[in-house]
Short mmCIF file of C-alpha atoms and ligand atoms in Angstrom, two decimals:
data_model
loop_
_atom_site.label_atom_id
_atom_site.label_comp_id
_atom_site.label_asym_id
_atom_site.label_seq_id
_atom_site.Cartn_x
_atom_site.Cartn_y
_atom_site.Cartn_z
CA MET Z 313 -8.02 -10.80 -28.47
CA SER Z 314 -7.58 -7.67 -26.42
CA VAL Z 315 -6.35 -8.20 -22.94
CA ARG Z 316 -8.87 -8.14 -20.10
CA VAL Z 317 -7.75 -8.44 -16.53
CA ARG Z 318 -9.75 -8.04 -13.16
CA PHE Z 319 -8.94 -7.00 -9.73
CA ALA Z 320 -11.48 -8.90 -7.55
CA PRO Z 321 -10.98 -8.21 -3.89
CA SER Z 322 -13.16 -9.47 -1.27
CA PRO Z 323 -14.19 -6.45 0.76
CA THR Z 324 -13.31 -7.85 4.20
CA GLY Z 325 -11.12 -5.10 5.44
CA MET Z 326 -8.45 -2.67 4.46
CA LEU Z 327 -6.50 -2.51 1.34
CA HIS Z 328 -2.93 -3.53 2.12
CA VAL Z 329 0.30 -3.36 0.03
CA GLY Z 330 0.01 -6.91 -1.07
CA ALA Z 331 -3.42 -6.20 -2.60
CA LEU Z 332 -2.11 -3.01 -3.94
CA ARG Z 333 0.59 -4.78 -5.88
CA ASP Z 334 -1.92 -7.21 -7.03
CA ALA Z 335 -3.89 -4.33 -8.48
CA LEU Z 336 -0.91 -2.49 -9.76
CA PHE Z 337 0.42 -5.43 -11.90
CA LYS Z 338 -2.94 -5.77 -13.60
CA TYR Z 339 -3.37 -1.88 -14.06
CA LEU Z 340 0.26 -1.81 -15.66
CA TYR Z 341 -0.43 -4.72 -17.85
CA ALA Z 342 -3.70 -3.65 -19.03
CA ARG Z 343 -2.37 -0.31 -19.86
CA HIS Z 344 0.77 -1.80 -21.45
CA GLU Z 345 -1.41 -3.88 -23.66
CA GLY Z 346 -3.94 -1.22 -24.34
CA GLY Z 347 -6.54 -3.66 -22.56
CA THR Z 348 -9.25 -3.34 -20.04
CA ASN Z 349 -8.99 -3.28 -16.39
CA ILE Z 350 -12.02 -4.54 -14.46
CA PHE Z 351 -12.93 -3.90 -10.69
CA ARG Z 352 -14.93 -6.71 -9.47
CA ILE Z 353 -16.28 -6.93 -5.83
CA GLU Z 354 -16.23 -10.56 -4.51
CA ASP Z 355 -18.61 -10.11 -1.64
CA THR Z 356 -20.29 -13.69 -1.50
CA ASP Z 357 -18.98 -14.47 1.77
CA ARG Z 358 -21.20 -12.56 3.93
CA THR Z 359 -19.65 -13.58 7.30
CA ARG Z 360 -16.45 -11.84 6.43
CA TYR Z 361 -18.12 -8.83 4.78
CA VAL Z 362 -17.09 -5.37 5.97
CA ALA Z 363 -19.34 -2.69 4.84
CA ASP Z 364 -16.69 0.13 4.50
CA SER Z 365 -14.36 -2.00 2.74
CA GLU Z 366 -15.38 -1.32 -0.76
CA ALA Z 367 -15.30 2.31 -0.34
CA GLU Z 368 -11.81 2.08 1.22
CA PHE Z 369 -10.46 0.07 -1.88
CA VAL Z 370 -12.05 2.70 -4.23
CA GLU Z 371 -10.48 5.55 -2.35
CA SER Z 372 -7.02 3.73 -2.01
CA LEU Z 373 -6.85 3.02 -5.74
CA ARG Z 374 -8.09 6.42 -6.64
CA TRP Z 375 -5.25 8.12 -4.63
CA VAL Z 376 -2.49 5.87 -6.14
CA GLY Z 377 -4.13 6.58 -9.49
CA ILE Z 378 -5.02 2.82 -10.56
CA ASP Z 379 -8.15 3.19 -12.60
CA PHE Z 380 -10.61 0.91 -14.13
CA GLN Z 381 -12.46 0.85 -17.33
CA GLU Z 382 -15.36 -1.21 -15.82
CA GLY Z 383 -16.47 -1.79 -12.23
CA PRO Z 384 -19.27 -1.05 -9.65
CA HIS Z 385 -18.35 2.67 -9.84
CA VAL Z 386 -17.75 3.25 -13.67
CA GLY Z 387 -20.37 0.62 -14.92
CA GLY Z 388 -19.55 -1.11 -18.18
CA PRO Z 389 -21.18 -3.80 -20.39
CA PHE Z 390 -20.64 -6.94 -18.31
CA GLY Z 391 -22.32 -5.66 -15.12
CA PRO Z 392 -23.42 -5.90 -12.29
CA TYR Z 393 -19.64 -5.84 -10.90
CA ARG Z 394 -20.63 -6.94 -7.44
CA GLN Z 395 -21.07 -10.69 -6.99
CA SER Z 396 -23.98 -10.10 -4.46
CA GLU Z 397 -25.86 -8.26 -7.17
CA ARG Z 398 -25.16 -10.93 -9.65
CA LYS Z 399 -26.40 -13.52 -7.31
CA GLU Z 400 -29.56 -11.63 -6.99
CA ALA Z 401 -29.78 -11.57 -10.66
CA GLY Z 402 -29.81 -15.26 -10.86
CA ILE Z 403 -26.51 -15.47 -12.84
CA TYR Z 404 -24.87 -18.40 -10.63
CA ASP Z 405 -28.17 -20.30 -10.27
CA LYS Z 406 -28.29 -20.63 -14.11
CA TRP Z 407 -24.68 -21.80 -14.37
CA ILE Z 408 -24.95 -24.33 -11.54
CA GLN Z 409 -28.08 -25.82 -12.96
CA GLU Z 410 -25.97 -26.20 -16.24
CA LEU Z 411 -22.92 -27.58 -14.58
CA MET Z 412 -25.20 -30.27 -12.69
CA LYS Z 413 -26.61 -31.21 -15.94
CA LEU Z 414 -23.22 -31.74 -17.38
CA GLY Z 415 -22.64 -34.14 -14.45
CA HIS Z 416 -19.60 -31.95 -13.07
CA ALA Z 417 -21.46 -30.90 -9.95
CA TYR Z 418 -23.56 -32.67 -7.29
CA LYS Z 419 -25.60 -32.11 -4.34
CA ALA Z 420 -23.93 -33.25 -0.86
CA PHE Z 421 -25.95 -33.44 2.29
CA GLU Z 422 -23.49 -34.18 5.10
CA THR Z 423 -24.09 -32.32 8.32
CA SER Z 424 -21.07 -30.18 9.78
CA GLU Z 425 -20.79 -33.13 12.43
CA GLU Z 426 -20.53 -35.69 9.68
CA LEU Z 427 -17.76 -33.62 8.01
CA GLU Z 428 -15.98 -33.15 11.07
CA GLU Z 429 -16.05 -37.04 11.63
CA MET Z 430 -14.72 -37.35 8.03
CA ARG Z 431 -11.85 -35.13 8.86
CA GLU Z 432 -11.07 -36.89 12.12
CA TYR Z 433 -10.97 -40.17 10.29
CA GLN Z 434 -8.69 -38.90 7.55
CA GLN Z 435 -6.49 -37.35 10.34
CA ILE Z 436 -6.21 -40.50 12.24
CA ASN Z 437 -5.71 -42.90 9.25
CA LYS Z 438 -2.92 -40.21 7.86
CA GLN Z 439 -5.21 -39.73 4.72
CA GLN Z 440 -5.29 -36.48 2.65
CA ILE Z 441 -7.66 -34.24 4.42
CA GLY Z 442 -10.60 -32.97 2.29
CA TYR Z 443 -13.89 -33.99 0.58
CA TYR Z 444 -13.29 -36.52 -2.20
CA GLY Z 445 -16.68 -37.84 -2.53
CA GLY Z 446 -18.19 -38.91 0.82
CA ALA Z 447 -21.67 -40.58 0.55
CA TRP Z 448 -23.00 -38.26 -2.19
CA ARG Z 449 -20.81 -37.97 -5.11
CA ASP Z 450 -21.96 -41.29 -6.65
CA ALA Z 451 -25.34 -41.38 -4.94
CA LYS Z 452 -28.16 -42.69 -6.87
CA PRO Z 453 -30.66 -39.99 -8.25
CA GLU Z 454 -33.60 -41.53 -6.23
CA GLN Z 455 -31.43 -41.28 -3.08
CA VAL Z 456 -30.89 -37.52 -3.68
CA ALA Z 457 -34.48 -36.84 -4.45
CA GLU Z 458 -35.55 -38.40 -1.29
CA ILE Z 459 -33.21 -36.66 1.05
CA GLU Z 460 -34.08 -33.36 -0.82
CA ALA Z 461 -37.69 -33.83 -0.43
CA ALA Z 462 -37.29 -34.40 3.28
CA GLY Z 463 -35.99 -30.85 3.16
CA LYS Z 464 -32.45 -31.74 4.38
CA PRO Z 465 -30.02 -28.69 3.59
CA TYR Z 466 -27.20 -29.37 1.16
CA VAL Z 467 -24.27 -27.70 -0.64
CA ILE Z 468 -23.25 -28.22 -4.15
CA ARG Z 469 -19.84 -29.55 -4.87
CA GLN Z 470 -17.65 -29.75 -7.88
CA ARG Z 471 -17.03 -33.25 -9.30
CA ILE Z 472 -13.36 -33.19 -9.84
CA PRO Z 473 -12.65 -35.96 -12.52
CA ARG Z 474 -10.59 -38.82 -10.74
CA GLY Z 475 -7.61 -40.76 -12.05
CA GLN Z 476 -6.28 -38.00 -14.24
CA THR Z 477 -3.45 -35.65 -14.48
CA ILE Z 478 -4.62 -31.90 -14.25
CA VAL Z 479 -2.20 -29.61 -15.95
CA ILE Z 480 -2.05 -25.82 -16.12
CA GLU Z 481 0.58 -23.79 -17.98
CA ASP Z 482 1.30 -20.86 -15.77
CA LEU Z 483 2.93 -17.94 -17.44
CA ILE Z 484 5.49 -17.42 -14.52
CA ARG Z 485 5.99 -20.98 -13.31
CA GLY Z 486 5.37 -22.91 -16.48
CA ARG Z 487 3.70 -26.25 -16.57
CA ILE Z 488 2.21 -27.54 -13.14
CA GLU Z 489 0.74 -30.83 -12.72
CA TRP Z 490 -1.63 -32.36 -10.10
CA ASP Z 491 -2.80 -35.83 -9.58
CA SER Z 492 -6.71 -35.22 -9.72
CA ASP Z 493 -7.10 -37.75 -6.88
CA THR Z 494 -5.27 -35.35 -4.46
CA VAL Z 495 -7.78 -32.49 -5.42
CA ASP Z 496 -10.71 -32.43 -3.21
CA ASP Z 497 -14.39 -31.58 -4.45
CA PRO Z 498 -14.68 -27.93 -3.49
CA VAL Z 499 -18.20 -26.54 -2.43
CA LEU Z 500 -19.52 -24.27 -5.19
CA ILE Z 501 -22.75 -23.36 -3.72
CA LYS Z 502 -23.24 -23.08 -0.02
CA ALA Z 503 -26.23 -24.29 2.00
CA ASP Z 504 -27.85 -20.83 2.08
CA GLY Z 505 -27.62 -20.69 -1.83
CA MET Z 506 -24.59 -18.39 -1.98
CA PRO Z 507 -21.85 -19.25 -4.37
CA THR Z 508 -18.37 -19.69 -2.98
CA TYR Z 509 -15.36 -17.79 -4.36
CA HIS Z 510 -14.40 -20.91 -6.63
CA PHE Z 511 -17.63 -20.84 -8.43
CA ALA Z 512 -18.63 -16.98 -8.58
CA SER Z 513 -14.93 -16.05 -9.48
CA MET Z 514 -14.61 -18.47 -12.45
CA VAL Z 515 -18.01 -18.09 -13.70
CA ASP Z 516 -17.52 -14.25 -13.90
CA ASP Z 517 -14.10 -14.70 -15.38
CA HIS Z 518 -15.68 -16.46 -18.08
CA LEU Z 519 -18.59 -14.21 -18.54
CA MET Z 520 -16.48 -11.03 -18.23
CA GLU Z 521 -14.13 -12.52 -20.93
CA ILE Z 522 -11.13 -12.22 -18.66
CA THR Z 523 -7.90 -13.28 -20.57
CA HIS Z 524 -5.58 -13.38 -17.80
CA ILE Z 525 -6.09 -14.50 -14.26
CA ILE Z 526 -3.32 -12.64 -12.44
CA ARG Z 527 -3.15 -13.10 -8.75
CA GLY Z 528 -1.11 -14.20 -5.85
CA GLU Z 529 0.66 -17.41 -5.38
CA GLU Z 530 -1.60 -18.55 -2.56
CA TRP Z 531 -4.15 -19.33 -5.22
CA ILE Z 532 -2.16 -21.93 -6.93
CA SER Z 533 -3.65 -24.81 -4.96
CA SER Z 534 -7.15 -23.64 -6.26
CA ALA Z 535 -6.02 -23.43 -9.83
CA PRO Z 536 -6.50 -27.25 -10.75
CA LYS Z 537 -10.20 -26.74 -9.46
CA HIS Z 538 -10.68 -23.57 -11.44
CA ALA Z 539 -9.19 -25.24 -14.51
CA CYS Z 540 -11.38 -28.24 -14.27
CA LEU Z 541 -14.45 -25.84 -13.81
CA PHE Z 542 -13.46 -24.12 -17.24
CA ASP Z 543 -12.96 -27.50 -18.91
CA ALA Z 544 -16.30 -28.98 -17.47
CA PHE Z 545 -18.19 -26.01 -19.03
CA GLY Z 546 -16.19 -26.37 -22.18
CA TRP Z 547 -14.98 -22.86 -21.92
CA GLN Z 548 -11.57 -21.52 -23.03
CA ARG Z 549 -9.37 -21.16 -19.89
CA PRO Z 550 -7.83 -17.94 -19.24
CA ILE Z 551 -4.03 -17.79 -18.79
CA PHE Z 552 -2.85 -18.18 -15.19
CA VAL Z 553 -0.37 -15.94 -13.89
CA HIS Z 554 0.41 -16.62 -10.17
CA CYS Z 555 2.63 -13.83 -8.84
CA PRO Z 556 5.28 -14.60 -6.18
CA VAL Z 557 4.44 -14.06 -2.54
CA ILE Z 558 5.94 -10.84 -0.82
CA LYS Z 559 8.18 -11.32 2.19
CA GLY Z 560 9.82 -9.08 4.66
CA LYS Z 561 13.50 -8.51 4.62
CA ASP Z 562 13.85 -11.22 7.15
CA GLY Z 563 12.42 -13.65 4.83
CA LYS Z 564 9.19 -14.12 6.93
CA LYS Z 565 5.71 -13.64 5.77
CA LEU Z 566 4.93 -9.92 5.25
CA SER Z 567 3.36 -8.10 8.21
CA LYS Z 568 3.06 -4.94 9.91
CA ARG Z 569 6.26 -5.59 11.73
CA HIS Z 570 7.79 -4.95 8.37
CA GLY Z 571 6.31 -1.58 7.94
CA ALA Z 572 3.57 -2.93 5.56
CA THR Z 573 0.43 -1.29 6.39
CA ARG Z 574 -2.72 -0.12 4.94
CA VAL Z 575 -2.36 1.73 1.78
CA LEU Z 576 -4.22 4.76 3.10
CA ASP Z 577 -1.72 4.88 6.19
CA TYR Z 578 1.08 5.56 3.61
CA ARG Z 579 -0.75 8.53 2.54
CA ALA Z 580 -1.19 9.61 6.05
CA GLU Z 581 2.40 9.33 6.79
CA GLY Z 582 3.22 11.42 3.72
CA TYR Z 583 4.18 8.97 1.04
CA LEU Z 584 3.75 10.14 -2.49
CA PRO Z 585 1.58 7.91 -4.67
CA ASP Z 586 4.05 7.88 -7.49
CA ALA Z 587 6.84 6.83 -5.14
CA LEU Z 588 4.59 4.04 -3.38
CA ILE Z 589 3.44 2.75 -6.97
CA ASN Z 590 7.15 2.68 -8.27
CA PHE Z 591 8.25 0.83 -5.13
CA VAL Z 592 5.33 -1.63 -5.02
CA ALA Z 593 5.98 -2.38 -8.76
CA LEU Z 594 9.53 -3.50 -8.15
CA ILE Z 595 8.38 -6.18 -5.47
CA GLY Z 596 8.67 -9.33 -7.61
CA TRP Z 597 9.00 -7.53 -10.99
CA SER Z 598 11.97 -6.07 -12.64
CA PRO Z 599 12.28 -4.21 -16.03
CA GLY Z 600 15.82 -5.87 -16.22
CA GLY Z 601 18.97 -3.88 -15.89
CA ASP Z 602 19.18 -1.57 -12.92
CA LEU Z 603 16.39 0.71 -13.76
CA GLU Z 604 14.70 1.74 -10.43
CA MET Z 605 13.10 5.36 -10.47
CA MET Z 606 10.29 5.11 -12.96
CA ASN Z 607 7.35 7.17 -13.40
CA ARG Z 608 3.97 5.98 -14.19
CA ASP Z 609 4.32 6.16 -17.94
CA GLU Z 610 7.80 4.26 -17.79
CA LEU Z 611 6.29 1.65 -15.67
CA VAL Z 612 3.46 1.20 -18.14
CA ARG Z 613 5.97 1.12 -21.03
CA GLU Z 614 8.39 -1.24 -19.41
CA PHE Z 615 5.82 -3.64 -17.74
CA THR Z 616 5.62 -7.04 -19.28
CA LEU Z 617 4.56 -10.37 -17.55
CA ASP Z 618 7.97 -11.96 -18.31
CA GLY Z 619 9.50 -9.42 -16.11
CA LEU Z 620 7.76 -11.18 -13.05
CA GLN Z 621 9.94 -13.08 -10.93
CA PRO Z 622 9.12 -16.63 -9.63
CA SER Z 623 10.92 -15.97 -6.53
CA PRO Z 624 9.33 -14.22 -3.36
CA GLY Z 625 9.43 -10.19 -3.82
CA MET Z 626 10.93 -8.51 -0.86
CA PHE Z 627 9.39 -5.79 1.00
CA ASP Z 628 12.09 -3.22 2.12
CA MET Z 629 10.69 -0.37 4.05
CA ASP Z 630 14.13 1.45 3.97
CA LYS Z 631 13.98 1.39 0.16
CA LEU Z 632 10.54 2.81 0.27
CA ARG Z 633 11.65 5.72 2.40
CA SER Z 634 14.70 6.33 0.25
CA MET Z 635 12.61 6.40 -2.96
CA ASN Z 636 9.99 8.66 -1.37
CA GLY Z 637 12.79 11.08 -0.54
CA ASP Z 638 14.08 11.03 -4.08
CA TYR Z 639 10.57 11.79 -5.34
CA ILE Z 640 10.15 14.58 -3.04
CA ARG Z 641 13.42 16.05 -4.42
CA ALA Z 642 12.56 15.44 -7.93
CA THR Z 643 9.33 17.46 -7.54
CA SER Z 644 9.25 21.11 -8.49
CA ILE Z 645 8.82 23.32 -5.46
CA ASP Z 646 5.50 24.68 -6.75
CA ASP Z 647 4.10 21.11 -7.11
CA LEU Z 648 5.68 19.91 -3.86
CA PHE Z 649 4.22 22.90 -1.94
CA GLU Z 650 0.66 22.15 -3.33
CA ALA Z 651 0.76 18.60 -2.65
CA LEU Z 652 2.15 19.08 0.79
CA MET Z 653 -0.71 21.40 1.68
CA VAL Z 654 -3.17 19.01 0.40
CA TYR Z 655 -1.58 16.43 2.71
CA ALA Z 656 -1.24 18.64 5.73
CA GLU Z 657 -4.92 20.02 5.49
CA ASN Z 658 -6.30 16.66 4.99
CA PRO Z 659 -8.37 15.76 8.27
CA GLU Z 660 -7.44 12.18 7.75
CA THR Z 661 -3.81 13.30 8.21
CA ASP Z 662 -4.55 14.81 11.43
CA SER Z 663 -6.67 12.07 12.78
CA TYR Z 664 -3.94 9.60 11.79
CA TRP Z 665 -1.39 11.21 13.76
CA GLU Z 666 -3.84 11.75 16.65
CA ASN Z 667 -4.55 8.15 16.87
CA TYR Z 668 -1.12 6.86 15.94
CA GLU Z 669 -0.07 3.99 18.10
CA PRO Z 670 3.82 3.19 18.11
CA GLU Z 671 4.89 -0.21 16.50
CA GLY Z 672 8.12 -1.74 17.48
CA ASP Z 673 10.94 0.32 18.35
CA LEU Z 674 10.60 3.17 15.88
CA LYS Z 675 10.92 6.51 17.70
CA ILE Z 676 8.02 8.38 16.35
CA ASP Z 677 6.75 11.36 18.48
CA ALA Z 678 3.30 11.39 16.93
CA PRO Z 679 2.03 14.48 19.05
CA ALA Z 680 4.92 16.58 18.01
CA ILE Z 681 4.38 15.67 14.40
CA ARG Z 682 0.82 16.49 14.59
CA SER Z 683 1.26 19.73 16.20
CA ALA Z 684 4.11 20.65 13.73
CA LEU Z 685 1.76 19.92 10.75
CA GLN Z 686 -0.86 22.18 12.22
CA THR Z 687 1.70 24.90 12.61
CA LEU Z 688 2.81 24.43 9.07
CA VAL Z 689 -0.84 24.84 7.77
CA LYS Z 690 -1.17 28.11 9.96
CA ALA Z 691 2.03 29.43 8.48
CA ALA Z 692 1.07 28.85 5.14
CA VAL Z 693 -2.18 30.71 5.40
CA ALA Z 694 -0.44 33.63 7.19
CA ASP Z 695 2.65 33.91 4.81
CA PRO Z 696 2.62 31.41 1.90
CA VAL Z 697 5.85 32.85 0.34
CA TYR Z 698 7.65 32.33 3.47
CA ALA Z 699 6.31 29.05 4.24
CA LYS Z 700 7.08 27.85 0.81
CA GLN Z 701 10.70 29.08 1.04
CA ALA Z 702 11.08 27.07 4.28
CA VAL Z 703 9.76 23.99 2.77
CA GLN Z 704 12.06 24.39 -0.11
CA LEU Z 705 15.03 24.76 2.29
CA GLU Z 706 13.98 21.46 3.76
CA GLN Z 707 13.35 19.52 0.55
CA GLU Z 708 16.64 18.07 0.31
CA ARG Z 709 16.70 16.60 3.77
CA VAL Z 710 13.22 14.99 4.40
CA THR Z 711 11.90 11.46 3.60
CA THR Z 712 8.03 11.97 3.90
CA PHE Z 713 5.63 14.84 3.70
CA ALA Z 714 5.03 14.31 7.52
CA ASP Z 715 8.82 15.15 8.10
CA PHE Z 716 8.30 18.59 6.63
CA GLY Z 717 6.16 19.54 9.81
CA LEU Z 718 8.90 19.12 12.37
CA ALA Z 719 11.68 20.09 9.97
CA THR Z 720 10.28 23.56 9.22
CA GLU Z 721 8.63 24.30 12.62
CA PHE Z 722 11.40 26.41 13.88
CA PHE Z 723 10.89 28.81 11.08
CA PHE Z 724 7.20 29.54 12.22
CA LEU Z 725 7.41 29.48 15.94
CA ASP Z 726 8.33 32.51 17.82
CA GLU Z 727 9.96 30.49 20.44
CA PRO Z 728 11.01 27.11 18.90
CA PRO Z 729 11.65 24.49 21.29
CA MET Z 730 15.31 24.42 22.43
CA ASP Z 731 17.43 21.30 22.55
CA GLU Z 732 18.84 21.22 26.30
CA LYS Z 733 21.74 19.18 25.22
CA ALA Z 734 22.56 21.38 22.57
CA MET Z 735 22.53 24.48 24.81
CA ASP Z 736 24.67 22.71 27.33
CA LYS Z 737 27.19 22.19 24.57
CA TYR Z 738 27.13 25.36 22.65
CA PHE Z 739 25.99 28.29 25.06
CA ARG Z 740 28.69 27.92 27.76
CA ALA Z 741 31.69 29.38 26.20
CA GLU Z 742 32.73 32.95 27.31
CA TYR Z 743 32.39 34.56 23.90
CA VAL Z 744 28.91 33.41 23.12
CA ARG Z 745 27.17 36.34 24.90
CA GLU Z 746 29.40 38.73 23.09
CA LEU Z 747 28.69 36.89 19.72
CA PHE Z 748 25.04 37.26 20.09
CA THR Z 749 25.14 40.88 21.30
CA THR Z 750 27.35 41.74 18.26
CA LEU Z 751 25.07 40.10 15.82
CA LEU Z 752 22.23 41.92 17.54
CA GLY Z 753 23.99 45.20 16.75
CA ILE Z 754 24.52 44.31 13.03
CA PHE Z 755 21.00 42.92 12.40
CA GLU Z 756 19.36 46.19 14.09
CA ASP Z 757 19.51 48.37 11.05
CA LYS Z 758 18.71 45.81 8.49
CA LEU Z 759 15.26 44.93 6.87
CA GLU Z 760 16.53 42.00 5.10
CA MET Z 761 19.82 40.13 4.40
CA SER Z 762 20.94 37.89 1.48
CA VAL Z 763 22.52 34.64 2.04
CA GLU Z 764 25.89 36.09 1.06
CA GLU Z 765 25.52 38.87 3.79
CA CYS Z 766 24.67 36.39 6.43
CA GLU Z 767 27.57 34.38 5.44
CA LYS Z 768 29.90 37.42 5.63
CA VAL Z 769 28.64 38.31 9.11
CA VAL Z 770 29.56 35.01 10.30
CA ARG Z 771 32.90 34.83 8.63
CA ASP Z 772 33.82 38.23 9.72
CA TYR Z 773 33.31 37.21 13.35
CA VAL Z 774 35.23 33.96 13.00
CA ALA Z 775 38.23 36.04 11.50
CA ALA Z 776 38.00 38.88 14.11
CA LYS Z 777 38.15 36.34 16.95
CA GLU Z 778 40.83 34.25 14.87
CA PHE Z 779 38.94 30.96 15.30
CA GLU Z 780 40.57 28.33 13.01
CA LYS Z 781 37.19 26.96 11.92
CA PRO Z 782 33.78 28.49 11.73
CA GLY Z 783 32.30 25.99 14.13
CA PRO Z 784 32.57 27.85 17.39
CA VAL Z 785 30.40 30.70 15.80
CA VAL Z 786 28.13 28.49 13.47
CA HIS Z 787 27.05 26.17 16.29
CA PRO Z 788 25.92 28.42 18.94
CA VAL Z 789 24.13 30.64 16.31
CA ARG Z 790 22.28 27.82 14.83
CA VAL Z 791 21.22 26.66 18.33
CA ALA Z 792 19.97 30.03 19.15
CA LEU Z 793 17.98 30.52 15.82
CA THR Z 794 16.68 27.06 15.42
CA GLY Z 795 16.79 25.43 18.87
CA LYS Z 796 18.55 22.53 16.99
CA THR Z 797 21.86 21.18 15.98
CA PHE Z 798 20.87 20.18 12.55
CA GLY Z 799 18.93 21.62 9.65
CA PRO Z 800 19.39 23.36 6.36
CA GLY Z 801 22.44 25.56 5.66
CA LEU Z 802 22.94 28.12 8.29
CA PHE Z 803 23.35 30.93 6.04
CA GLU Z 804 20.24 30.07 3.94
CA LEU Z 805 18.14 29.87 6.90
CA MET Z 806 19.43 33.02 8.43
CA SER Z 807 18.62 34.86 5.31
CA LEU Z 808 15.00 33.28 5.34
CA LEU Z 809 14.41 33.98 8.84
CA GLY Z 810 15.39 37.73 8.25
CA PRO Z 811 16.90 40.24 10.70
CA GLN Z 812 13.85 40.69 12.77
CA ARG Z 813 13.12 37.04 13.69
CA MET Z 814 16.91 36.57 14.02
CA MET Z 815 17.00 39.34 16.59
CA ALA Z 816 14.07 38.04 18.76
CA ARG Z 817 15.57 34.73 18.90
CA LEU Z 818 19.15 35.87 19.92
CA ARG Z 819 17.61 38.16 22.70
CA ARG Z 820 15.81 35.09 23.90
CA ALA Z 821 19.05 32.99 23.76
CA LEU Z 822 20.77 35.71 25.85
CA THR Z 823 18.20 34.94 28.63
CA LEU Z 824 19.27 31.24 28.37
CA LEU Z 825 22.93 31.60 28.73
N1 LIG W 103 -11.56 -12.50 -4.02
C1 LIG W 103 -10.31 -13.04 -4.14
C2 LIG W 103 -9.40 -12.25 -3.23
O1 LIG W 103 -9.86 -11.41 -2.37
C3 LIG W 103 -9.64 -12.84 -5.54
C4 LIG W 103 -8.76 -14.05 -5.74
C5 LIG W 103 -8.47 -13.96 -7.39
O2 LIG W 103 -7.88 -13.07 -7.99
O3 LIG W 103 -8.92 -15.15 -7.97
O4 LIG W 103 -8.24 -12.61 -2.99
#
């Protein structure tokens, strides 16, 4: 039977990195097996429903290149793929009737006050909390008919078998057993007639012929209920695969503190989708050996479920950053420049930095990043060849697309911001005025200069002044030309700036001495 897996989020907010990993594992597995990847929207909990959420999921997944062969946006033979629409179509009604007929579900009429009382009683008496039967599990049919006729609201609960051992074979964890007396009777249909996750999800998994339920470990405690439901209907159970949780580097539950955010924020911060995918795939999964950088095709080829680890996966932001830098360096300059421009011109990028709120102690100057990216966009329109060369010179040094803004800014501004401390340090010496004046004299009759020519000019001055090292020349020149003490190789950046720009900057520097 060919593999069919589903990514079935509840549209309650943004797509975070944890859910991305969930979606990614299924996508990789389906592709590895030549199977079908299904997208299903589990929107039966209307109190938590967020209208924009589905569109956000679709856009996030499109950006990282996770595609589906079936789903609300692509259609397919098992639709509709939104549970609210499936409810409208009467799908769950039909199956809950069937389940009641089979004796595996029952109506329960407790009010919320009565349920609260039950809970308190269980707490006080140190009993297991939950609904294990109440007054209705074994109520006589006449009793049920009577109260129903009186119009009292009810829910429909699953009748978990008692006095048995429930066993599932989890693909990662192996055999897991539960004493069925410790598994409560979950609500399957709420008082307003809406199915709960437990019911809708499992009915759909059966009807959509899902072969593997791959999901987060937080669902393990629901697995015995789900297994019983499949058994109750006499349906073949799918294979359960509960993936390890993701933790921060400190071993704590993953949160924004660890740098884990909304997937689209990674885009806005300038991460490459392929780097993100590669990084996320390695949280809790390993192809064996020390293979780390893997492109999409390699991931697909290597991905098998037995590479999933039972121990928690770790989210390491530093690793993502370094991987992203590696991906930037591994990209050809033409592709890089094109992708960078798509990034910098995206209005979402600009609004992200405009509304950026600093988290923790990360020193991020969002207004400066924003303005530098705008400068880059303008520069690329004015002189794309020059802009691309500037980008290429910084390719070795940046971590994200966002970094390219500040890194290249000095190439494009007539008067780049000057680092006061650097001026203080390198502009004070006696010879600096003469150095700048000499260079001005040399640059004056040149239209362009090669990297070698630039190097020769600097080395000649070092030799003429009998400096032991080039530092006393290199540092003041770098500060005069770029305003900073760091950046790409001096001779390369000099050559790219060219004599005209260098002269303007040296003249300005002379006024700052
Ligand atoms: N709708 C559930 C969620 O949002 C899906 C859980 C599952 O995969 O079974 O997490």
